[in-house]
XYZ file of C-alpha atoms in Angstrom:
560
model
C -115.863 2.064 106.587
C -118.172 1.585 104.083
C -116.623 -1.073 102.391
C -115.674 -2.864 105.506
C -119.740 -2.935 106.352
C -120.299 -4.725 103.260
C -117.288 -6.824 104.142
C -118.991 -8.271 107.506
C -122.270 -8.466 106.104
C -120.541 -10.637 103.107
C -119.006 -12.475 106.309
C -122.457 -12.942 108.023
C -123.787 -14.330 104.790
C -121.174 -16.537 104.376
C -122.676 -18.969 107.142
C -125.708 -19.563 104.454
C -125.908 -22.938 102.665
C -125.032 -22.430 98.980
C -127.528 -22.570 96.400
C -125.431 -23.259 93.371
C -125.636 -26.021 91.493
C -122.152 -26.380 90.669
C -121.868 -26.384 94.436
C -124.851 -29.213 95.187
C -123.930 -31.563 92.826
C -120.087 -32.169 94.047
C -121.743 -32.711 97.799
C -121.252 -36.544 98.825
C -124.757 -37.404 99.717
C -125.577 -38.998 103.425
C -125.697 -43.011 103.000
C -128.052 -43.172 106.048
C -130.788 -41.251 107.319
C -130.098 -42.061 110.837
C -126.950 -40.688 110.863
C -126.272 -36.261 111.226
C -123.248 -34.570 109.834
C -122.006 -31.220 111.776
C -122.003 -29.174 108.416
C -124.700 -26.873 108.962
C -124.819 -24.651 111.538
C -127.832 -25.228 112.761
C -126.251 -28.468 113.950
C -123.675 -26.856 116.928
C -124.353 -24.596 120.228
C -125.518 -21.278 119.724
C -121.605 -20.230 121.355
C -119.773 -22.444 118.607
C -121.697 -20.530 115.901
C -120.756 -17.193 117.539
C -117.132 -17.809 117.513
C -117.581 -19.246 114.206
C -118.628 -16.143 112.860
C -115.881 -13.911 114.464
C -113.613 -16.556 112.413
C -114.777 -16.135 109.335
C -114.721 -12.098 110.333
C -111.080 -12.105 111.085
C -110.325 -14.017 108.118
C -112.074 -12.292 105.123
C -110.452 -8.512 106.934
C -107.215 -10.992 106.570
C -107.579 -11.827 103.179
C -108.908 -8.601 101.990
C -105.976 -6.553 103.584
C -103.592 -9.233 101.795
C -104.984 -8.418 98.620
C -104.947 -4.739 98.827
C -101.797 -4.563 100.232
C -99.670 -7.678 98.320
C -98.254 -7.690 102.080
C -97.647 -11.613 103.471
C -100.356 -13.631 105.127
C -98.070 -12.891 108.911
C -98.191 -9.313 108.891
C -101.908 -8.787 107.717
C -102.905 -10.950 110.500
C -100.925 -8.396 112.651
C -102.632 -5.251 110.940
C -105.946 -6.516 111.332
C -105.535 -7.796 115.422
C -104.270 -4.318 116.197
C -107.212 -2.270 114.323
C -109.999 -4.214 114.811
C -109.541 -6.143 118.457
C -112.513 -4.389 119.531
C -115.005 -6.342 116.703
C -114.079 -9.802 118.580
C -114.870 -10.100 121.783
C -114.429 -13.932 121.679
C -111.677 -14.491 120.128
C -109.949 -11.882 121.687
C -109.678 -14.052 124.899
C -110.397 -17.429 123.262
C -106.467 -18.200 122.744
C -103.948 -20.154 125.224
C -104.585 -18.851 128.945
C -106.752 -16.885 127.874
C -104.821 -14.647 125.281
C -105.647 -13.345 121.810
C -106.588 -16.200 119.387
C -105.992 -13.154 116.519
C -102.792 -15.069 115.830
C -101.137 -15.752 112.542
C -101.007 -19.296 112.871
C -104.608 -20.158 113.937
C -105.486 -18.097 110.625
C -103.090 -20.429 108.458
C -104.775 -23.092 110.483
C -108.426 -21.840 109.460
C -107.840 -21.434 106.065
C -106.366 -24.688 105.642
C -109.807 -26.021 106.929
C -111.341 -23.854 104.459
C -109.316 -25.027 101.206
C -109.562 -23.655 98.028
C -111.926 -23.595 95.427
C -111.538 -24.678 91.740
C -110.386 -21.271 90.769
C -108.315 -20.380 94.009
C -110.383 -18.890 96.306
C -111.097 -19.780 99.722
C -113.714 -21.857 99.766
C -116.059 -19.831 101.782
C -119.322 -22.624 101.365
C -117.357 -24.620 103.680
C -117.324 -22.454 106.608
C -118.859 -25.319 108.729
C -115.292 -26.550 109.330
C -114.604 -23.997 111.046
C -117.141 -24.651 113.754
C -115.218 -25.999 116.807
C -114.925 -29.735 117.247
C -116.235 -30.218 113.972
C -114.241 -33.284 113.036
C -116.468 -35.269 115.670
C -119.137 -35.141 113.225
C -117.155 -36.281 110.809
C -117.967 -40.297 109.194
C -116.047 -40.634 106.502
C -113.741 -43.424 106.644
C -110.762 -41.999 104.959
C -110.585 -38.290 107.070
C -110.129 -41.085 109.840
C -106.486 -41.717 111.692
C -105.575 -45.007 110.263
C -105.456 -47.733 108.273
C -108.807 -47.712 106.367
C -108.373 -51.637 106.183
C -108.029 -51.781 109.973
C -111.352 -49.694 110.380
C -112.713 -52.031 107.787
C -111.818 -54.776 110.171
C -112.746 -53.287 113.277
C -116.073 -52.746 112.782
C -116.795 -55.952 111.068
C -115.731 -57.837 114.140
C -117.201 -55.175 116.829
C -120.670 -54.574 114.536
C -121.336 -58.015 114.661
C -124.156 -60.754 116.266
C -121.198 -62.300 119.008
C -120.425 -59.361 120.816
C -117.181 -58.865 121.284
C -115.833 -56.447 123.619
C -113.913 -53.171 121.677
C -110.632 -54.003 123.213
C -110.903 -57.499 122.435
C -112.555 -56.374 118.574
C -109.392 -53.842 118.605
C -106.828 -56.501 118.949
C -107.892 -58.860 116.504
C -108.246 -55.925 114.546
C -104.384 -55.217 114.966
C -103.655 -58.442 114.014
C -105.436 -58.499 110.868
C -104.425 -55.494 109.598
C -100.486 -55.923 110.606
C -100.535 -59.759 108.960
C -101.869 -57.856 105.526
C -99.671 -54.812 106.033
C -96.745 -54.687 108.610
C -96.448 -50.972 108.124
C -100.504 -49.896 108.364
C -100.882 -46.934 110.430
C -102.784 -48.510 114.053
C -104.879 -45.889 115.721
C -104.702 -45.951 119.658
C -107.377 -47.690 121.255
C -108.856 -44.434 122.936
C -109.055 -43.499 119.479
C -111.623 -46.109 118.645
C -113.158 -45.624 121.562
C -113.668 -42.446 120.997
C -115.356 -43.733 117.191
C -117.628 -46.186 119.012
C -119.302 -43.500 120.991
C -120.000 -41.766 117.595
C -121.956 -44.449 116.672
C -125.628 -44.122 116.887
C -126.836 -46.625 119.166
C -129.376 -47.878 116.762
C -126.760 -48.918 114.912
C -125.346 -50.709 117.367
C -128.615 -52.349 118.531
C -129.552 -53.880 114.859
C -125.693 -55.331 114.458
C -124.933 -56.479 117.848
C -128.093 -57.664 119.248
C -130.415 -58.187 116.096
C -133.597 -56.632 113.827
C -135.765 -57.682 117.159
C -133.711 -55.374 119.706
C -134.203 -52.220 117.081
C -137.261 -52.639 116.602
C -138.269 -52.785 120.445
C -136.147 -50.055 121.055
C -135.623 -47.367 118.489
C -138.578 -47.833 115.645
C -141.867 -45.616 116.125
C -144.339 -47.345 117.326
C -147.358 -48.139 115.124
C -150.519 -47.311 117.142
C -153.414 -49.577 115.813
C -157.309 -49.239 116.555
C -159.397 -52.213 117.006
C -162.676 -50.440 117.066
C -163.817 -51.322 114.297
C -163.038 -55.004 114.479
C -166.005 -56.739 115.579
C -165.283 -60.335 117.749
C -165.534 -63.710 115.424
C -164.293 -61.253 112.247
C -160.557 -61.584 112.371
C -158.224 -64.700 112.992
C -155.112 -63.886 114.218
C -153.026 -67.086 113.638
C -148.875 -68.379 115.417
C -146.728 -70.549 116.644
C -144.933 -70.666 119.894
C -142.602 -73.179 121.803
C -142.866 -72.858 125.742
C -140.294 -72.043 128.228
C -140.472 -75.675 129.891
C -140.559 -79.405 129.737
C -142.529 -82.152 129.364
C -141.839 -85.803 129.119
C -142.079 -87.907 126.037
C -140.537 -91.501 125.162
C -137.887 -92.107 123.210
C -138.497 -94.105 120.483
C -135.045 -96.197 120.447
C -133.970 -96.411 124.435
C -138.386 -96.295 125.644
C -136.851 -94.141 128.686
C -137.997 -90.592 129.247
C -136.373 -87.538 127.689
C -137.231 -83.925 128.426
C -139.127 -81.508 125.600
C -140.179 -78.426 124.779
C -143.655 -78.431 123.669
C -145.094 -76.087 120.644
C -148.602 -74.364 120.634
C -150.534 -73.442 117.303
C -152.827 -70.966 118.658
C -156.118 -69.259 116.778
C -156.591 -66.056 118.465
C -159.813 -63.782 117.981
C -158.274 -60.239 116.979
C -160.630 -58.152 118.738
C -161.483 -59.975 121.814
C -157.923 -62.036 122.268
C -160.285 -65.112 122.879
C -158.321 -68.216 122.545
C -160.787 -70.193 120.715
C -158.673 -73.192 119.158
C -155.099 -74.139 120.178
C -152.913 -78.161 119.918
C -150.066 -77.969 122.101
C -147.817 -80.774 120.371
C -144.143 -81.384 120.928
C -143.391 -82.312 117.097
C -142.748 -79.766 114.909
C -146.125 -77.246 113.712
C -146.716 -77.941 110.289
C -149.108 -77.078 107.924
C -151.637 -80.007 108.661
C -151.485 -78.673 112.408
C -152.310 -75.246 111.192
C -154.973 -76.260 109.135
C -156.647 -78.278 111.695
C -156.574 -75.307 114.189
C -158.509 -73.595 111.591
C -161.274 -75.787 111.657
C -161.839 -76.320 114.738
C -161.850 -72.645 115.096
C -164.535 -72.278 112.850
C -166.417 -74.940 114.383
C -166.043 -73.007 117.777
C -167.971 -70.123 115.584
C -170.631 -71.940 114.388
C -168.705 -73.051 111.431
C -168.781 -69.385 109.943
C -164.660 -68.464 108.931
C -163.739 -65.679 109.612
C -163.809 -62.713 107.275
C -159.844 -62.015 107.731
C -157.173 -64.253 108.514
C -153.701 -62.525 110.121
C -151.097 -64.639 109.644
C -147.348 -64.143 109.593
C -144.594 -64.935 106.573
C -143.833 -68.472 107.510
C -144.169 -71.002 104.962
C -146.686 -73.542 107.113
C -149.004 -70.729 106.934
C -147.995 -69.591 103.621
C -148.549 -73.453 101.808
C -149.127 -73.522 98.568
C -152.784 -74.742 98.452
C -153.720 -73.534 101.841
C -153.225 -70.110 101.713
C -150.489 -69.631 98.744
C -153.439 -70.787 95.938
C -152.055 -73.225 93.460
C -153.567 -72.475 89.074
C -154.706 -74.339 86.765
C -156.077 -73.460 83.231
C -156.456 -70.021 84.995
C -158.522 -71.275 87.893
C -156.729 -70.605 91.129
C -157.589 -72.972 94.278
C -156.811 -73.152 97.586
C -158.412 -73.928 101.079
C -158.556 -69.860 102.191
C -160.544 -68.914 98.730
C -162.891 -71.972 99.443
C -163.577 -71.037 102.901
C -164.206 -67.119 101.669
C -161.339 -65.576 104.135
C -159.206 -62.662 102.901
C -155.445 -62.996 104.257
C -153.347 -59.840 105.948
C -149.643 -61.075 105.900
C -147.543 -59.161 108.833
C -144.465 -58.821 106.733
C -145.866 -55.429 105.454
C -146.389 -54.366 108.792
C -144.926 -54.347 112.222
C -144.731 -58.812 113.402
C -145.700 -56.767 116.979
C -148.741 -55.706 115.956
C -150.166 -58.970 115.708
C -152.245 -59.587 118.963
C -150.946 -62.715 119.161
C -147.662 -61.493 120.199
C -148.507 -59.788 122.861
C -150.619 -63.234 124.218
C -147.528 -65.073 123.691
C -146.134 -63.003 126.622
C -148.671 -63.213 128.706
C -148.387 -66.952 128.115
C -144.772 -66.255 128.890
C -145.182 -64.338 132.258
C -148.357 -66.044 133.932
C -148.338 -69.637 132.848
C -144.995 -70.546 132.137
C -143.778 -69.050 135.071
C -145.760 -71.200 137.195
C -143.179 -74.252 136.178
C -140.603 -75.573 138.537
C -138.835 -76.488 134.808
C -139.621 -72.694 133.439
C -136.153 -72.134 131.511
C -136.354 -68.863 131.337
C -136.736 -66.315 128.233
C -133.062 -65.834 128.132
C -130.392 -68.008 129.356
C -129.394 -65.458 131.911
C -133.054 -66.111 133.665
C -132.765 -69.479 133.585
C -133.395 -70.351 137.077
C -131.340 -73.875 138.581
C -134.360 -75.851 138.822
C -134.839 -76.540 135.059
C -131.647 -78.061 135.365
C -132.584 -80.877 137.584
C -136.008 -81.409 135.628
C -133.710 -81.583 132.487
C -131.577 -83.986 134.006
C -134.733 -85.723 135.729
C -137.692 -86.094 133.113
C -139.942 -88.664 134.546
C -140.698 -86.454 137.495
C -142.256 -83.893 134.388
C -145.663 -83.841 133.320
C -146.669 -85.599 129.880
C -147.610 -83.321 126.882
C -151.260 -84.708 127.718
C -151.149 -83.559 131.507
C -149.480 -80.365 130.741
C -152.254 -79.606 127.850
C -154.830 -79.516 130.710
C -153.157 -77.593 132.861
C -152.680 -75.172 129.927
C -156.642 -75.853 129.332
C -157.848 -74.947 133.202
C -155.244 -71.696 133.340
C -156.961 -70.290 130.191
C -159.853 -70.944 131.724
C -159.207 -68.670 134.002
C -157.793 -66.316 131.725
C -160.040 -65.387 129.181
C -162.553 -64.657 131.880
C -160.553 -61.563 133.569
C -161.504 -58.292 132.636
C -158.622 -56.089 130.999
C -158.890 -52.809 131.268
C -157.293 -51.185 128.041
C -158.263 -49.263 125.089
C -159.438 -52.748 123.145
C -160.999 -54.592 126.202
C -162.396 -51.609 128.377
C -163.055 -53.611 131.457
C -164.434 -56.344 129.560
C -162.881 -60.074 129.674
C -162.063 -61.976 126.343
C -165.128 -63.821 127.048
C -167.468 -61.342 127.331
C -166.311 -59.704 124.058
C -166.748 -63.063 122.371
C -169.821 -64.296 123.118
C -170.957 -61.054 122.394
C -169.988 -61.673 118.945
C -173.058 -60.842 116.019
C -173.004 -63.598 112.841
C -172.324 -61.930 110.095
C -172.656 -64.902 107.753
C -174.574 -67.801 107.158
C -172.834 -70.983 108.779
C -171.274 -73.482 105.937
C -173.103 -76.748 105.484
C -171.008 -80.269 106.040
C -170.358 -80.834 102.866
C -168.616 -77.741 101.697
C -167.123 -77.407 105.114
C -165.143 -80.914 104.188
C -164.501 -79.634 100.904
C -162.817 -76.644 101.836
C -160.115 -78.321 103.908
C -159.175 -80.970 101.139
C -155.795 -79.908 100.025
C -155.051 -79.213 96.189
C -152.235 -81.044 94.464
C -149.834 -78.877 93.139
C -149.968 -80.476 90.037
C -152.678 -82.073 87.594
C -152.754 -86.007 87.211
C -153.728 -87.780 83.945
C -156.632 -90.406 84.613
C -155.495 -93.492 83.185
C -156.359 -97.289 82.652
C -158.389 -98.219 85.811
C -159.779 -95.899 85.716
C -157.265 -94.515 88.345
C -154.733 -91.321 88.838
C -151.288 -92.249 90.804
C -150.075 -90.049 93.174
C -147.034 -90.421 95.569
C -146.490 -93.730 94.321
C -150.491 -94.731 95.228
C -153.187 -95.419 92.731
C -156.522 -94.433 93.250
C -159.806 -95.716 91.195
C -163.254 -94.864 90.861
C -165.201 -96.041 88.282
C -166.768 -92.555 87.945
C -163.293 -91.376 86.072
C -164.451 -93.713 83.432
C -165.440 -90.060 80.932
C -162.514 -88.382 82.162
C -159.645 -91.086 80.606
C -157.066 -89.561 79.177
C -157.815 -85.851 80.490
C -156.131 -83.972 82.904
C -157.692 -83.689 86.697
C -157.101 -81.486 89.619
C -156.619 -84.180 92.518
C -157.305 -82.834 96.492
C -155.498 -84.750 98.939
C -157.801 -85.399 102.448
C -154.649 -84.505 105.113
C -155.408 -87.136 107.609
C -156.515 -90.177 105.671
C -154.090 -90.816 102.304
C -156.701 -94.240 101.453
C -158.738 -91.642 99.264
C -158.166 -88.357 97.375
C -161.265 -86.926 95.475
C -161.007 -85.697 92.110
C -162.050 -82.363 90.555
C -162.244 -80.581 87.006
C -159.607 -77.616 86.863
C -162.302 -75.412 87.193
C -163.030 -76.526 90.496
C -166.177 -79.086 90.066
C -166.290 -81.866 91.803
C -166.189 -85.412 90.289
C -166.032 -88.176 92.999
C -163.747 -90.103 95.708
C -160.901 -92.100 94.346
C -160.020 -94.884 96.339
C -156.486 -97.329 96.763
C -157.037 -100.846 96.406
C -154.998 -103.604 97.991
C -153.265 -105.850 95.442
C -154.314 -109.094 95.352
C -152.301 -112.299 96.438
C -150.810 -114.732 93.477
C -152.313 -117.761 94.688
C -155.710 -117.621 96.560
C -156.105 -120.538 98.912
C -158.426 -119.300 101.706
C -162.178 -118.046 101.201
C -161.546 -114.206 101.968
C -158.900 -113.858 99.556
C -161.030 -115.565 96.589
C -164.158 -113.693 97.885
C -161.471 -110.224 97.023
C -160.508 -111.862 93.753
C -164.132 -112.874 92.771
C -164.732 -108.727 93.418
C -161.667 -107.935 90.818
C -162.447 -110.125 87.895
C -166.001 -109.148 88.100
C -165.050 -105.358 88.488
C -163.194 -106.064 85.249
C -166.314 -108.322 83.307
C -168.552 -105.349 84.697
C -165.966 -102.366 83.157
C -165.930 -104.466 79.321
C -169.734 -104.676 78.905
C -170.128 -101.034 79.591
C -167.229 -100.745 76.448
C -169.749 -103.079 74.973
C -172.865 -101.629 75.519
C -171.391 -98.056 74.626
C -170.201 -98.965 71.364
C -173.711 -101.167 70.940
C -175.773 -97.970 71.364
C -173.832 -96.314 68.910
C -173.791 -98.174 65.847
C -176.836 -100.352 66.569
C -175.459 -103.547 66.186
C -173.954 -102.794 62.701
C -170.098 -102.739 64.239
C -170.214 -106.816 63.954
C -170.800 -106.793 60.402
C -167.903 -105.978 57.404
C -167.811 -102.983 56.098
């Protein structure tokens, strides 16, 4: 007896994970962290585990009997049933209507599930498969019924952006795999059925409905306090098209056509104050951006905010805007002039952006007020944007529909919200409540700061002038910069006149185009323009003159 007590504590122990290293190092590791495998037993009802152990009981008094006896694996089974019924009260009316599971072939079956070790003994560390139902836990594709190839196919129609229904992602998975192998081994359809449902439904969220849908539904939350953001301190910058029409002309027929329009919005991050917005129906672009920007800080008092919170797009990300472009290891852009540190939302949640959650506010209480309103979704899309699709001219213009956007903000940003940022307060309240917390930028450096930088230098050359996009630009004030290399900013809205800098970011002057001048000049304004050329040119060669004059006194007329 004493030697069967040590047997069924051995037995209890046996349920332990192994700490061998031998053991660890064969293990297949999990591929995904969101996925469980049944092979602890920590893993299955406290009931499965019971009757787990009574298995592993019955089949180590088996195995010992067998090897003290040299008697077959049959009769053992039948020693140890009659002796020791009394040690398993579950299996001893777990069998077939309700009879003895102590059977010789449910221990062959067991120790199958075991297997062997290296050296031939039952391999004891994988007593998990002996847990009941364990197989459901099971993901590896090739202890599967099946082709693997038709799994293969399966899934990469089913897992996948359009859809498709499993019977209909079954049968094309037949298909495939019979056209590739007529003899593949089809599982039934209940079968994959039965597969899908293993699935977590994360998984099925980021490959059937997209990156959006698991993140709304299955990734923790990030919980963000604003309270120490102070209003006019962080710019929370995006673009968004609207759910409904307007009407705009078509360039070629001059009839009506139905839009969508686009807002660049500036929002204040702690008090959601809209403070600078263009509703447009071309496409945002960086110029748009940029000019939301300034009139943002001019809603300020021309102070920039100390953070701007901008997304991953490239508009926002433009090289010389934000992205800073280098020269001689002097970086420049329109951000570092203005003094605003960036926060890009690709290292965090897009949602967090306050933004975001405007956009749907936009969404549910302006756009909604639209006979047009499409709808979020095409499954909302009511029947009246239909007929307004169909019937433009009876739509607003984008310049009607900017003022109705202008009087329901209004309105807006004068309610008082009553969560943990707002506290009863309105956006308005919050932000002209705001404190200055720097001094406001004069004119000059405010116009400098929203000149854009040229991604690349430009030679000054005979003019003086620098080309750029097929223009030339003069200045007379080049004149001790020929030859050198010059860091030329581009004013967005005006492309008469770029201004000229060292690399090192010091300004030199304006740079102007000049309009060529005609072959033959007949009337007076056109010799007047002339007149102005050929004494630009007179005035340019006595300077050379009086230069080299100064230098050599005189002396450079005479032979050497």
């Amino acid at each position: 007896m004493a030697a069967l007590s040590s047997l069924l504590t051995y037995g209890n122990n046996a349920l332990a994970p192994s700490v061998q290293d031998s053991i660890a190092a064969i293990q297949e590791p999990e591929s995904r962290e969101i996925r469980k495998r049944i092979e602890d037993v920590e893993d299955v009802p406290s009931k499965t585990r019971a009757k787990q152990s009574e298995i592993i009981k019955f089949l180590k008094l088996v195995d010992t009997e067998k090897k003290r006896t040299g008697k077959g694996l049959e009769e053992c089974c039948i020693v140890v049933a009659a002796n020791y019924a009394e040690m398993f009260a579950i299996l001893v009316k777990s069998g077939k209507g309700g009879r003895s599971a102590l059977t010789y072939n449910n221990a062959r079956n067991w120790f199958s599930l075991l297997g062997k070790t290296r050296d031939g003994e039952w391999n004891w560390n994988n007593a998990a498969a002996l847990c009941d139902n364990y197989t459901r836990g099971i993901r590896e594709k090739k202890k599967w019924f099946g082709d693997l190839e038709f799994w293969k196919s399966f899934y990469s129609l089913f897992l996948n952006r359009n859809g498709l229904a499993i019977a209909y992602a079954y049968r094309l998975a037949v298909m495939k795999t019979k056209h590739a192998n007529p003899f593949a081994l089809i599982p039934k359809l209940s079968s994959v059925q039965y597969r899908v449902n293993q699935l977590h439904p994360a998984e099925v969220a980021l490959a059937r409905h997209g990156e959006e849908a698991l993140k709304t539904g299955y990734i923790c939350h990030i919980d963000r306090n604003w309270d120490d953001i102070l209003p006019g301190t962080m710019l929370v910058a995006d673009n968004r098209q609207f759910d409904v029409f307007v009407k705009v002309r078509d360039e070629k027929t001059g009839e009506w056509k139905a839009v969508r329009p686009w807002i660049c919005a500036a929002i204040d991050g702690k008090s959601w104050y809209l403070a600078s917005f263009i509703i447009t129906t071309d496409s945002i672009n960086n110029d748009t951006i940029a000019l939301v920007l300034e009139n943002y800080i001019r809603s300020n008092g021309n102070r920039p905010p100390l953070t701007f919170y901008v997304d991953n797009g490239k508009d926002f990300n433009a090289q010389g805007f934000l992205e800073p472009v280098e020269f001689d290891g002097h970086k420049h852009s329109s951000i570092m002039e203005l003094g605003i540190g960036t926060v890009n939302s690709i290292a965090y949640n897009a949602k967090a952006k306050t933004v975001e959650r405007y956009f749907r506010d936009v969404m549910m209480e302006f756009d909604k007020l639209f006979p047009a309103y499409l709808g979020s979704r095409p499954g909302e899309r009511p029947d009246t944007a239909g007929y307004y699709q169909d019937n433009p001219e009876k739509l607003p213009t984008t310049e009607e529909f900017t003022k109705m956007f202008g009087s329901w903000l209004n309105h807006y940003q004068g309610v008082p919200k009553h969560g943990k940022i707002h506290r009863g307060k309105s956006p308005r309240d919050i932000w002209e409540d705001r404190i200055p917390l720097a001094e406001p930028l004069n004119e000059t450096r405010f116009f400098m700061a929203f000149l854009k930088p040229h991604n690349e230098t430009r030679t000054v050359q005979k003019g003086p002038s620098v080309r750029l996009d097929n223009n030339v630009y003069y200045s007379e004030e080049l004149w001790p910069q020929f030859g050198k290399e010059v860091m030329v900013k581009i004013h967005r809205w005006d492309d008469s006149h770029v201004y000229a800098f060292h690399t090192d970011g010091r300004f030199i002057c304006e740079c102007r185009t000049e309009e060529s001048m005609k072959a033959l000049a007949k009337d007076p304004e056109d010799r007047r323009k002339l007149g102005e050329a050929l004494a630009k040119q007179r005035r340019q060669i006595k300077n050379v003159y009086t230069a080299v004059l100064s230098l050599t006194d005189g002396l450079h007329v005479l032979s050497p």
